Amino acid sequence: QSALTQPASVSGSPGQSITISCTGTSSDVGSYNLVSWYQQHPGKAPKLMIYEGSKRPSGVSNRFSGSKSGNTASLTISGLQAEDEADYYCCSYAGSSAVVFGGGTKLTVL
Amino acid sequence: EVQLVESGGGLVQPGGSLRLSCAASGFTFSSYDMHWVRQATGKGLEWVSAIGTAGDTYYPGSVKGRFTISRENAKNSLYLQMNSLRAGDTAVYYCARGPHGVVTYFDLWGRGTLVTVSS
């Protein structure tokens, strides 16, 4: 499976909203509502932020939301805060018990 | 405390072998599928292997035939046996927990252990 496509970087000012896209194919993102999103601060382990497309784990702020249209999933962060600055990765089930990650997006809070 | 702690990383020569371990605590280990995910320095995440609650195993093409994932529920432990290591296997290896069944997400991660393949 090929990696999912994410923009290398996005930026926004505190209080604004940003959206990170994650483009796959009809074999992964397009076929399953099983996209998850992870936040990773430098030197730290990834943290689950969204699962099954739009569900938030307990403890994750409702400023984070997920959606999907066709072969593209999206992560939206509203009310941007300085602590949101991190790398974000999408991940999708790709069939046959395999998963594929995106290349990652670096979010800068200006 | 619910946590995963990896160990066993280090420096190994190309063609060599290494066995990683992951100790789980604070949850019913046997009820979850478990995974290894790696990350080369400055690069993205790559799923490396999975093992279901029944011991069924899955690998991507990049490591199939070289890596073997296993688990020992009585010891709440996950393992990754890595053989025929290559420079491209150099990465931080994370142990991660997933729900039983279809791989939908990873909700608990360890801090990782660094594997360096170099002569």
JSON list of C-alpha atoms in Angstrom, two decimals:
[
{"chain": "A", "resi": 1, "resn": "GLN", "atom": "CA", "xyz": [0.00, 0.00, 0.00]},
{"chain": "A", "resi": 2, "resn": "SER", "atom": "CA", "xyz": [1.19, 3.55, -0.72]},
{"chain": "A", "resi": 3, "resn": "ALA", "atom": "CA", "xyz": [1.23, 6.15, 2.01]},
{"chain": "A", "resi": 4, "resn": "LEU", "atom": "CA", "xyz": [-1.74, 8.47, 2.28]},
{"chain": "A", "resi": 5, "resn": "THR", "atom": "CA", "xyz": [-1.10, 12.02, 1.06]},
{"chain": "A", "resi": 6, "resn": "GLN", "atom": "CA", "xyz": [-1.06, 14.89, 3.54]},
{"chain": "A", "resi": 7, "resn": "PRO", "atom": "CA", "xyz": [0.19, 18.47, 3.12]},
{"chain": "A", "resi": 8, "resn": "ALA", "atom": "CA", "xyz": [3.68, 18.83, 4.55]},
{"chain": "A", "resi": 9, "resn": "SER", "atom": "CA", "xyz": [2.71, 21.84, 6.61]},
{"chain": "A", "resi": 10, "resn": "VAL", "atom": "CA", "xyz": [-0.20, 24.06, 7.62]},
{"chain": "A", "resi": 11, "resn": "SER", "atom": "CA", "xyz": [-0.32, 27.10, 9.85]},
{"chain": "A", "resi": 12, "resn": "GLY", "atom": "CA", "xyz": [-2.81, 29.29, 11.61]},
{"chain": "A", "resi": 13, "resn": "SER", "atom": "CA", "xyz": [-3.12, 31.96, 14.23]},
{"chain": "A", "resi": 14, "resn": "PRO", "atom": "CA", "xyz": [-4.50, 31.39, 17.72]},
{"chain": "A", "resi": 15, "resn": "GLY", "atom": "CA", "xyz": [-8.27, 31.23, 17.67]},
{"chain": "A", "resi": 16, "resn": "GLN", "atom": "CA", "xyz": [-8.50, 30.37, 14.00]},
{"chain": "A", "resi": 17, "resn": "SER", "atom": "CA", "xyz": [-9.55, 27.05, 12.45]},
{"chain": "A", "resi": 18, "resn": "ILE", "atom": "CA", "xyz": [-7.38, 24.89, 10.23]},
{"chain": "A", "resi": 19, "resn": "THR", "atom": "CA", "xyz": [-8.06, 21.74, 8.24]},
{"chain": "A", "resi": 20, "resn": "ILE", "atom": "CA", "xyz": [-5.59, 19.00, 7.37]},
{"chain": "A", "resi": 21, "resn": "SER", "atom": "CA", "xyz": [-6.45, 16.79, 4.42]},
{"chain": "A", "resi": 22, "resn": "CYS", "atom": "CA", "xyz": [-5.55, 13.13, 3.97]},
{"chain": "A", "resi": 23, "resn": "THR", "atom": "CA", "xyz": [-6.00, 11.69, 0.50]},
{"chain": "A", "resi": 24, "resn": "GLY", "atom": "CA", "xyz": [-6.01, 7.99, -0.17]},
{"chain": "A", "resi": 25, "resn": "THR", "atom": "CA", "xyz": [-7.63, 5.72, -2.72]},
{"chain": "A", "resi": 26, "resn": "SER", "atom": "CA", "xyz": [-10.76, 3.68, -3.20]},
{"chain": "A", "resi": 27, "resn": "SER", "atom": "CA", "xyz": [-8.85, 0.78, -1.59]},
{"chain": "A", "resi": 28, "resn": "ASP", "atom": "CA", "xyz": [-8.36, 2.48, 1.73]},
{"chain": "A", "resi": 29, "resn": "VAL", "atom": "CA", "xyz": [-9.91, 5.82, 2.74]},
{"chain": "A", "resi": 30, "resn": "GLY", "atom": "CA", "xyz": [-12.66, 5.55, 0.17]},
{"chain": "A", "resi": 31, "resn": "SER", "atom": "CA", "xyz": [-13.70, 2.02, 1.10]},
{"chain": "A", "resi": 32, "resn": "TYR", "atom": "CA", "xyz": [-13.81, 2.22, 4.88]},
{"chain": "A", "resi": 33, "resn": "ASN", "atom": "CA", "xyz": [-14.92, 4.71, 7.49]},
{"chain": "A", "resi": 34, "resn": "LEU", "atom": "CA", "xyz": [-11.87, 3.70, 9.51]},
{"chain": "A", "resi": 35, "resn": "VAL", "atom": "CA", "xyz": [-9.62, 6.73, 9.42]},
{"chain": "A", "resi": 36, "resn": "SER", "atom": "CA", "xyz": [-7.82, 7.75, 12.59]},
{"chain": "A", "resi": 37, "resn": "TRP", "atom": "CA", "xyz": [-5.75, 10.83, 13.38]},
{"chain": "A", "resi": 38, "resn": "TYR", "atom": "CA", "xyz": [-2.73, 11.15, 15.68]},
{"chain": "A", "resi": 39, "resn": "GLN", "atom": "CA", "xyz": [-1.01, 14.13, 17.26]},
{"chain": "A", "resi": 40, "resn": "GLN", "atom": "CA", "xyz": [2.71, 13.90, 17.94]},
{"chain": "A", "resi": 41, "resn": "HIS", "atom": "CA", "xyz": [4.76, 16.47, 19.80]},
{"chain": "A", "resi": 42, "resn": "PRO", "atom": "CA", "xyz": [8.56, 16.40, 19.30]},
{"chain": "A", "resi": 43, "resn": "GLY", "atom": "CA", "xyz": [10.19, 13.48, 21.06]},
{"chain": "A", "resi": 44, "resn": "LYS", "atom": "CA", "xyz": [6.87, 12.08, 22.22]},
{"chain": "A", "resi": 45, "resn": "ALA", "atom": "CA", "xyz": [4.73, 9.11, 21.25]},
{"chain": "A", "resi": 46, "resn": "PRO", "atom": "CA", "xyz": [1.71, 9.67, 18.99]},
{"chain": "A", "resi": 47, "resn": "LYS", "atom": "CA", "xyz": [-1.65, 10.35, 20.66]},
{"chain": "A", "resi": 48, "resn": "LEU", "atom": "CA", "xyz": [-4.99, 9.25, 19.23]},
{"chain": "A", "resi": 49, "resn": "MET", "atom": "CA", "xyz": [-7.19, 12.27, 18.48]},
{"chain": "A", "resi": 50, "resn": "ILE", "atom": "CA", "xyz": [-9.91, 10.90, 16.16]},
{"chain": "A", "resi": 51, "resn": "TYR", "atom": "CA", "xyz": [-10.95, 7.36, 15.31]},
{"chain": "A", "resi": 52, "resn": "GLU", "atom": "CA", "xyz": [-13.42, 5.76, 12.94]},
{"chain": "A", "resi": 53, "resn": "GLY", "atom": "CA", "xyz": [-13.54, 8.94, 10.93]},
{"chain": "A", "resi": 54, "resn": "SER", "atom": "CA", "xyz": [-15.16, 11.31, 13.39]},
{"chain": "A", "resi": 55, "resn": "LYS", "atom": "CA", "xyz": [-15.19, 9.86, 16.89]},
{"chain": "A", "resi": 56, "resn": "ARG", "atom": "CA", "xyz": [-13.22, 11.49, 19.71]},
{"chain": "A", "resi": 57, "resn": "PRO", "atom": "CA", "xyz": [-11.63, 9.45, 22.48]},
{"chain": "A", "resi": 58, "resn": "SER", "atom": "CA", "xyz": [-12.41, 10.44, 26.02]},
{"chain": "A", "resi": 59, "resn": "GLY", "atom": "CA", "xyz": [-10.31, 13.42, 27.07]},
{"chain": "A", "resi": 60, "resn": "VAL", "atom": "CA", "xyz": [-9.74, 14.84, 23.59]},
{"chain": "A", "resi": 61, "resn": "SER", "atom": "CA", "xyz": [-10.99, 18.39, 23.16]},
{"chain": "A", "resi": 62, "resn": "ASN", "atom": "CA", "xyz": [-14.13, 18.91, 21.06]},
{"chain": "A", "resi": 63, "resn": "ARG", "atom": "CA", "xyz": [-12.09, 21.47, 19.11]},
{"chain": "A", "resi": 64, "resn": "PHE", "atom": "CA", "xyz": [-10.86, 18.46, 17.12]},
{"chain": "A", "resi": 65, "resn": "SER", "atom": "CA", "xyz": [-13.21, 16.97, 14.54]},
{"chain": "A", "resi": 66, "resn": "GLY", "atom": "CA", "xyz": [-12.92, 14.55, 11.65]},
{"chain": "A", "resi": 67, "resn": "SER", "atom": "CA", "xyz": [-14.79, 14.03, 8.42]},
{"chain": "A", "resi": 68, "resn": "LYS", "atom": "CA", "xyz": [-14.54, 12.25, 5.06]},
{"chain": "A", "resi": 69, "resn": "SER", "atom": "CA", "xyz": [-15.58, 12.83, 1.50]},
{"chain": "A", "resi": 70, "resn": "GLY", "atom": "CA", "xyz": [-14.79, 10.23, -1.11]},
{"chain": "A", "resi": 71, "resn": "ASN", "atom": "CA", "xyz": [-11.13, 9.27, -0.90]},
{"chain": "A", "resi": 72, "resn": "THR", "atom": "CA", "xyz": [-10.19, 12.24, 1.28]},
{"chain": "A", "resi": 73, "resn": "ALA", "atom": "CA", "xyz": [-10.43, 12.48, 5.05]},
{"chain": "A", "resi": 74, "resn": "SER", "atom": "CA", "xyz": [-9.99, 15.71, 6.96]},
{"chain": "A", "resi": 75, "resn": "LEU", "atom": "CA", "xyz": [-9.05, 16.81, 10.46]},
{"chain": "A", "resi": 76, "resn": "THR", "atom": "CA", "xyz": [-10.30, 20.21, 11.58]},
{"chain": "A", "resi": 77, "resn": "ILE", "atom": "CA", "xyz": [-8.98, 22.01, 14.62]},
{"chain": "A", "resi": 78, "resn": "SER", "atom": "CA", "xyz": [-11.03, 24.99, 15.71]},
{"chain": "A", "resi": 79, "resn": "GLY", "atom": "CA", "xyz": [-10.04, 27.69, 18.20]},
{"chain": "A", "resi": 80, "resn": "LEU", "atom": "CA", "xyz": [-6.37, 27.02, 17.53]},
{"chain": "A", "resi": 81, "resn": "GLN", "atom": "CA", "xyz": [-4.15, 27.07, 20.62]},
{"chain": "A", "resi": 82, "resn": "ALA", "atom": "CA", "xyz": [-0.37, 27.17, 21.02]},
{"chain": "A", "resi": 83, "resn": "GLU", "atom": "CA", "xyz": [-0.38, 23.63, 22.46]},
{"chain": "A", "resi": 84, "resn": "ASP", "atom": "CA", "xyz": [-1.88, 22.32, 19.21]},
{"chain": "A", "resi": 85, "resn": "GLU", "atom": "CA", "xyz": [1.45, 22.91, 17.45]},
{"chain": "A", "resi": 86, "resn": "ALA", "atom": "CA", "xyz": [2.62, 19.40, 16.57]},
{"chain": "A", "resi": 87, "resn": "ASP", "atom": "CA", "xyz": [2.83, 16.86, 13.78]},
{"chain": "A", "resi": 88, "resn": "TYR", "atom": "CA", "xyz": [-0.42, 15.20, 12.75]},
{"chain": "A", "resi": 89, "resn": "TYR", "atom": "CA", "xyz": [-0.77, 11.83, 11.02]},
{"chain": "A", "resi": 90, "resn": "CYS", "atom": "CA", "xyz": [-3.77, 10.19, 9.43]},
{"chain": "A", "resi": 91, "resn": "CYS", "atom": "CA", "xyz": [-4.15, 6.44, 9.21]},
{"chain": "A", "resi": 92, "resn": "SER", "atom": "CA", "xyz": [-6.60, 4.26, 7.33]},
{"chain": "A", "resi": 93, "resn": "TYR", "atom": "CA", "xyz": [-7.53, 0.61, 7.26]},
{"chain": "A", "resi": 94, "resn": "ALA", "atom": "CA", "xyz": [-6.49, -0.74, 3.87]},
{"chain": "A", "resi": 95, "resn": "GLY", "atom": "CA", "xyz": [-8.05, -4.19, 3.86]},
{"chain": "A", "resi": 96, "resn": "SER", "atom": "CA", "xyz": [-6.49, -7.59, 4.58]},
{"chain": "A", "resi": 97, "resn": "SER", "atom": "CA", "xyz": [-5.72, -6.56, 8.16]},
{"chain": "A", "resi": 98, "resn": "ALA", "atom": "CA", "xyz": [-3.30, -3.85, 7.02]},
{"chain": "A", "resi": 99, "resn": "VAL", "atom": "CA", "xyz": [-3.18, -0.14, 7.71]},
{"chain": "A", "resi": 100, "resn": "VAL", "atom": "CA", "xyz": [-1.47, 2.75, 5.98]},
{"chain": "A", "resi": 101, "resn": "PHE", "atom": "CA", "xyz": [-0.36, 6.06, 7.44]},
{"chain": "A", "resi": 102, "resn": "GLY", "atom": "CA", "xyz": [-0.09, 9.47, 5.88]},
{"chain": "A", "resi": 103, "resn": "GLY", "atom": "CA", "xyz": [3.27, 11.22, 5.57]},
{"chain": "A", "resi": 104, "resn": "GLY", "atom": "CA", "xyz": [2.42, 13.67, 8.34]},
{"chain": "A", "resi": 105, "resn": "THR", "atom": "CA", "xyz": [1.61, 17.37, 8.54]},
{"chain": "A", "resi": 106, "resn": "LYS", "atom": "CA", "xyz": [3.48, 19.88, 10.65]},
{"chain": "A", "resi": 107, "resn": "LEU", "atom": "CA", "xyz": [1.07, 22.37, 12.23]},
{"chain": "A", "resi": 108, "resn": "THR", "atom": "CA", "xyz": [2.54, 25.73, 13.16]},
{"chain": "A", "resi": 109, "resn": "VAL", "atom": "CA", "xyz": [0.61, 28.10, 15.39]},
{"chain": "A", "resi": 110, "resn": "LEU", "atom": "CA", "xyz": [1.71, 31.58, 14.42]},
{"chain": "B", "resi": 1, "resn": "GLU", "atom": "CA", "xyz": [-1.37, 2.84, 35.44]},
{"chain": "B", "resi": 2, "resn": "VAL", "atom": "CA", "xyz": [-2.28, 1.88, 31.91]},
{"chain": "B", "resi": 3, "resn": "GLN", "atom": "CA", "xyz": [0.96, 1.79, 29.94]},
{"chain": "B", "resi": 4, "resn": "LEU", "atom": "CA", "xyz": [3.21, 0.10, 27.43]},
{"chain": "B", "resi": 5, "resn": "VAL", "atom": "CA", "xyz": [6.98, 0.01, 27.89]},
{"chain": "B", "resi": 6, "resn": "GLU", "atom": "CA", "xyz": [9.29, -1.09, 25.08]},
{"chain": "B", "resi": 7, "resn": "SER", "atom": "CA", "xyz": [12.81, -2.43, 25.48]},
{"chain": "B", "resi": 8, "resn": "GLY", "atom": "CA", "xyz": [15.49, -4.25, 23.51]},
{"chain": "B", "resi": 9, "resn": "GLY", "atom": "CA", "xyz": [16.54, -1.60, 21.02]},
{"chain": "B", "resi": 10, "resn": "GLY", "atom": "CA", "xyz": [20.16, -0.90, 20.21]},
{"chain": "B", "resi": 11, "resn": "LEU", "atom": "CA", "xyz": [22.87, -0.92, 17.57]},
{"chain": "B", "resi": 12, "resn": "VAL", "atom": "CA", "xyz": [23.04, -3.92, 15.26]},
{"chain": "B", "resi": 13, "resn": "GLN", "atom": "CA", "xyz": [25.01, -4.63, 12.09]},
{"chain": "B", "resi": 14, "resn": "PRO", "atom": "CA", "xyz": [23.32, -5.08, 8.73]},
{"chain": "B", "resi": 15, "resn": "GLY", "atom": "CA", "xyz": [22.14, -8.66, 8.39]},
{"chain": "B", "resi": 16, "resn": "GLY", "atom": "CA", "xyz": [21.90, -9.04, 12.15]},
{"chain": "B", "resi": 17, "resn": "SER", "atom": "CA", "xyz": [18.98, -9.80, 14.45]},
{"chain": "B", "resi": 18, "resn": "LEU", "atom": "CA", "xyz": [17.31, -8.10, 17.38]},
{"chain": "B", "resi": 19, "resn": "ARG", "atom": "CA", "xyz": [14.35, -8.91, 19.61]},
{"chain": "B", "resi": 20, "resn": "LEU", "atom": "CA", "xyz": [12.16, -6.13, 20.96]},
{"chain": "B", "resi": 21, "resn": "SER", "atom": "CA", "xyz": [9.88, -6.52, 23.95]},
{"chain": "B", "resi": 22, "resn": "CYS", "atom": "CA", "xyz": [6.86, -4.56, 25.14]},
{"chain": "B", "resi": 23, "resn": "ALA", "atom": "CA", "xyz": [5.54, -4.86, 28.69]},
{"chain": "B", "resi": 24, "resn": "ALA", "atom": "CA", "xyz": [1.88, -4.01, 29.16]},
{"chain": "B", "resi": 25, "resn": "SER", "atom": "CA", "xyz": [0.24, -3.05, 32.43]},
{"chain": "B", "resi": 26, "resn": "GLY", "atom": "CA", "xyz": [-3.01, -1.64, 33.76]},
{"chain": "B", "resi": 27, "resn": "PHE", "atom": "CA", "xyz": [-5.36, -3.36, 31.31]},
{"chain": "B", "resi": 28, "resn": "THR", "atom": "CA", "xyz": [-6.45, -6.84, 30.19]},
{"chain": "B", "resi": 29, "resn": "PHE", "atom": "CA", "xyz": [-3.66, -7.46, 27.68]},
{"chain": "B", "resi": 30, "resn": "SER", "atom": "CA", "xyz": [-5.18, -10.66, 26.29]},
{"chain": "B", "resi": 31, "resn": "SER", "atom": "CA", "xyz": [-8.32, -8.82, 25.15]},
{"chain": "B", "resi": 32, "resn": "TYR", "atom": "CA", "xyz": [-6.57, -6.49, 22.72]},
{"chain": "B", "resi": 33, "resn": "ASP", "atom": "CA", "xyz": [-4.88, -6.78, 19.37]},
{"chain": "B", "resi": 34, "resn": "MET", "atom": "CA", "xyz": [-1.32, -5.46, 19.55]},
{"chain": "B", "resi": 35, "resn": "HIS", "atom": "CA", "xyz": [0.90, -3.77, 16.99]},
{"chain": "B", "resi": 36, "resn": "TRP", "atom": "CA", "xyz": [4.37, -2.49, 16.26]},
{"chain": "B", "resi": 37, "resn": "VAL", "atom": "CA", "xyz": [4.70, 0.85, 14.47]},
{"chain": "B", "resi": 38, "resn": "ARG", "atom": "CA", "xyz": [8.04, 2.42, 13.56]},
{"chain": "B", "resi": 39, "resn": "GLN", "atom": "CA", "xyz": [9.28, 5.89, 12.78]},
{"chain": "B", "resi": 40, "resn": "ALA", "atom": "CA", "xyz": [12.59, 6.73, 11.16]},
{"chain": "B", "resi": 41, "resn": "THR", "atom": "CA", "xyz": [14.19, 9.95, 12.39]},
{"chain": "B", "resi": 42, "resn": "GLY", "atom": "CA", "xyz": [12.39, 12.92, 10.90]},
{"chain": "B", "resi": 43, "resn": "LYS", "atom": "CA", "xyz": [10.02, 10.66, 8.97]},
{"chain": "B", "resi": 44, "resn": "GLY", "atom": "CA", "xyz": [6.45, 9.47, 9.24]},
{"chain": "B", "resi": 45, "resn": "LEU", "atom": "CA", "xyz": [4.85, 6.49, 10.94]},
{"chain": "B", "resi": 46, "resn": "GLU", "atom": "CA", "xyz": [4.90, 3.03, 9.38]},
{"chain": "B", "resi": 47, "resn": "TRP", "atom": "CA", "xyz": [2.84, 0.07, 10.57]},
{"chain": "B", "resi": 48, "resn": "VAL", "atom": "CA", "xyz": [5.14, -2.93, 11.01]},
{"chain": "B", "resi": 49, "resn": "SER", "atom": "CA", "xyz": [3.11, -5.82, 12.36]},
{"chain": "B", "resi": 50, "resn": "ALA", "atom": "CA", "xyz": [-0.03, -6.89, 14.20]},
{"chain": "B", "resi": 51, "resn": "ILE", "atom": "CA", "xyz": [-1.11, -9.83, 16.33]},
{"chain": "B", "resi": 52, "resn": "GLY", "atom": "CA", "xyz": [-4.68, -10.63, 17.20]},
{"chain": "B", "resi": 53, "resn": "THR", "atom": "CA", "xyz": [-6.02, -12.00, 20.44]},
{"chain": "B", "resi": 54, "resn": "ALA", "atom": "CA", "xyz": [-5.97, -15.51, 18.95]},
{"chain": "B", "resi": 55, "resn": "GLY", "atom": "CA", "xyz": [-2.35, -15.18, 17.87]},
{"chain": "B", "resi": 56, "resn": "ASP", "atom": "CA", "xyz": [-3.07, -14.47, 14.20]},
{"chain": "B", "resi": 57, "resn": "THR", "atom": "CA", "xyz": [-0.33, -12.29, 12.70]},
{"chain": "B", "resi": 58, "resn": "TYR", "atom": "CA", "xyz": [-0.13, -9.71, 9.92]},
{"chain": "B", "resi": 59, "resn": "TYR", "atom": "CA", "xyz": [2.74, -7.86, 8.22]},
{"chain": "B", "resi": 60, "resn": "PRO", "atom": "CA", "xyz": [3.26, -5.35, 5.42]},
{"chain": "B", "resi": 61, "resn": "GLY", "atom": "CA", "xyz": [5.39, -6.42, 2.49]},
{"chain": "B", "resi": 62, "resn": "SER", "atom": "CA", "xyz": [8.40, -4.43, 3.67]},
{"chain": "B", "resi": 63, "resn": "VAL", "atom": "CA", "xyz": [9.05, -6.73, 6.64]},
{"chain": "B", "resi": 64, "resn": "LYS", "atom": "CA", "xyz": [7.19, -9.95, 5.78]},
{"chain": "B", "resi": 65, "resn": "GLY", "atom": "CA", "xyz": [9.51, -12.92, 6.07]},
{"chain": "B", "resi": 66, "resn": "ARG", "atom": "CA", "xyz": [12.05, -11.00, 8.17]},
{"chain": "B", "resi": 67, "resn": "PHE", "atom": "CA", "xyz": [10.04, -9.89, 11.22]},
{"chain": "B", "resi": 68, "resn": "THR", "atom": "CA", "xyz": [7.97, -12.07, 13.56]},
{"chain": "B", "resi": 69, "resn": "ILE", "atom": "CA", "xyz": [5.50, -10.69, 16.08]},
{"chain": "B", "resi": 70, "resn": "SER", "atom": "CA", "xyz": [4.45, -12.79, 19.06]},
{"chain": "B", "resi": 71, "resn": "ARG", "atom": "CA", "xyz": [2.75, -12.38, 22.41]},
{"chain": "B", "resi": 72, "resn": "GLU", "atom": "CA", "xyz": [2.79, -14.05, 25.80]},
{"chain": "B", "resi": 73, "resn": "ASN", "atom": "CA", "xyz": [-0.47, -13.22, 27.54]},
{"chain": "B", "resi": 74, "resn": "ALA", "atom": "CA", "xyz": [0.58, -14.81, 30.84]},
{"chain": "B", "resi": 75, "resn": "LYS", "atom": "CA", "xyz": [3.41, -12.27, 31.01]},
{"chain": "B", "resi": 76, "resn": "ASN", "atom": "CA", "xyz": [1.46, -9.35, 29.48]},
{"chain": "B", "resi": 77, "resn": "SER", "atom": "CA", "xyz": [4.20, -9.10, 26.90]},
{"chain": "B", "resi": 78, "resn": "LEU", "atom": "CA", "xyz": [4.54, -8.44, 23.20]},
{"chain": "B", "resi": 79, "resn": "TYR", "atom": "CA", "xyz": [7.63, -9.22, 21.15]},
{"chain": "B", "resi": 80, "resn": "LEU", "atom": "CA", "xyz": [9.11, -8.44, 17.75]},
{"chain": "B", "resi": 81, "resn": "GLN", "atom": "CA", "xyz": [11.85, -10.69, 16.41]},
{"chain": "B", "resi": 82, "resn": "MET", "atom": "CA", "xyz": [13.71, -8.85, 13.65]},
{"chain": "B", "resi": 83, "resn": "ASN", "atom": "CA", "xyz": [16.06, -10.76, 11.35]},
{"chain": "B", "resi": 84, "resn": "SER", "atom": "CA", "xyz": [18.08, -9.82, 8.27]},
{"chain": "B", "resi": 85, "resn": "LEU", "atom": "CA", "xyz": [18.08, -6.21, 9.39]},
{"chain": "B", "resi": 86, "resn": "ARG", "atom": "CA", "xyz": [18.82, -3.47, 6.88]},
{"chain": "B", "resi": 87, "resn": "ALA", "atom": "CA", "xyz": [19.81, 0.18, 7.21]},
{"chain": "B", "resi": 88, "resn": "GLY", "atom": "CA", "xyz": [16.25, 1.09, 6.22]},
{"chain": "B", "resi": 89, "resn": "ASP", "atom": "CA", "xyz": [14.95, -0.61, 9.37]},
{"chain": "B", "resi": 90, "resn": "THR", "atom": "CA", "xyz": [16.62, 2.06, 11.52]},
{"chain": "B", "resi": 91, "resn": "ALA", "atom": "CA", "xyz": [13.83, 3.73, 13.48]},
{"chain": "B", "resi": 92, "resn": "VAL", "atom": "CA", "xyz": [12.10, 4.18, 16.79]},
{"chain": "B", "resi": 93, "resn": "TYR", "atom": "CA", "xyz": [9.83, 1.19, 17.28]},
{"chain": "B", "resi": 94, "resn": "TYR", "atom": "CA", "xyz": [6.57, 1.78, 19.14]},
{"chain": "B", "resi": 95, "resn": "CYS", "atom": "CA", "xyz": [4.36, -0.82, 20.69]},
{"chain": "B", "resi": 96, "resn": "ALA", "atom": "CA", "xyz": [0.68, 0.12, 20.27]},
{"chain": "B", "resi": 97, "resn": "ARG", "atom": "CA", "xyz": [-2.68, -1.23, 21.39]},
{"chain": "B", "resi": 98, "resn": "GLY", "atom": "CA", "xyz": [-5.67, -1.65, 19.13]},
{"chain": "B", "resi": 99, "resn": "PRO", "atom": "CA", "xyz": [-9.21, -2.94, 19.56]},
{"chain": "B", "resi": 100, "resn": "HIS", "atom": "CA", "xyz": [-9.90, -6.60, 18.87]},
{"chain": "B", "resi": 101, "resn": "GLY", "atom": "CA", "xyz": [-10.88, -7.21, 15.26]},
{"chain": "B", "resi": 102, "resn": "VAL", "atom": "CA", "xyz": [-10.38, -4.94, 12.26]},
{"chain": "B", "resi": 103, "resn": "VAL", "atom": "CA", "xyz": [-7.48, -2.52, 12.69]},
{"chain": "B", "resi": 104, "resn": "THR", "atom": "CA", "xyz": [-9.34, 0.70, 13.28]},
{"chain": "B", "resi": 105, "resn": "TYR", "atom": "CA", "xyz": [-7.03, 2.69, 15.53]},
{"chain": "B", "resi": 106, "resn": "PHE", "atom": "CA", "xyz": [-4.20, 2.65, 18.08]},
{"chain": "B", "resi": 107, "resn": "ASP", "atom": "CA", "xyz": [-5.37, 4.08, 21.41]},
{"chain": "B", "resi": 108, "resn": "LEU", "atom": "CA", "xyz": [-2.34, 3.45, 23.60]},
{"chain": "B", "resi": 109, "resn": "TRP", "atom": "CA", "xyz": [1.31, 3.83, 22.65]},
{"chain": "B", "resi": 110, "resn": "GLY", "atom": "CA", "xyz": [4.60, 3.17, 24.38]},
{"chain": "B", "resi": 111, "resn": "ARG", "atom": "CA", "xyz": [7.47, 5.67, 24.38]},
{"chain": "B", "resi": 112, "resn": "GLY", "atom": "CA", "xyz": [9.40, 3.66, 21.83]},
{"chain": "B", "resi": 113, "resn": "THR", "atom": "CA", "xyz": [12.79, 1.98, 21.59]},
{"chain": "B", "resi": 114, "resn": "LEU", "atom": "CA", "xyz": [15.46, 3.00, 19.09]},
{"chain": "B", "resi": 115, "resn": "VAL", "atom": "CA", "xyz": [16.88, 0.46, 16.67]},
{"chain": "B", "resi": 116, "resn": "THR", "atom": "CA", "xyz": [19.97, 1.48, 14.70]},
{"chain": "B", "resi": 117, "resn": "VAL", "atom": "CA", "xyz": [21.22, -0.74, 11.89]},
{"chain": "B", "resi": 118, "resn": "SER", "atom": "CA", "xyz": [24.73, 0.26, 10.95]},
{"chain": "B", "resi": 119, "resn": "SER", "atom": "CA", "xyz": [28.20, -1.18, 10.48]}
]
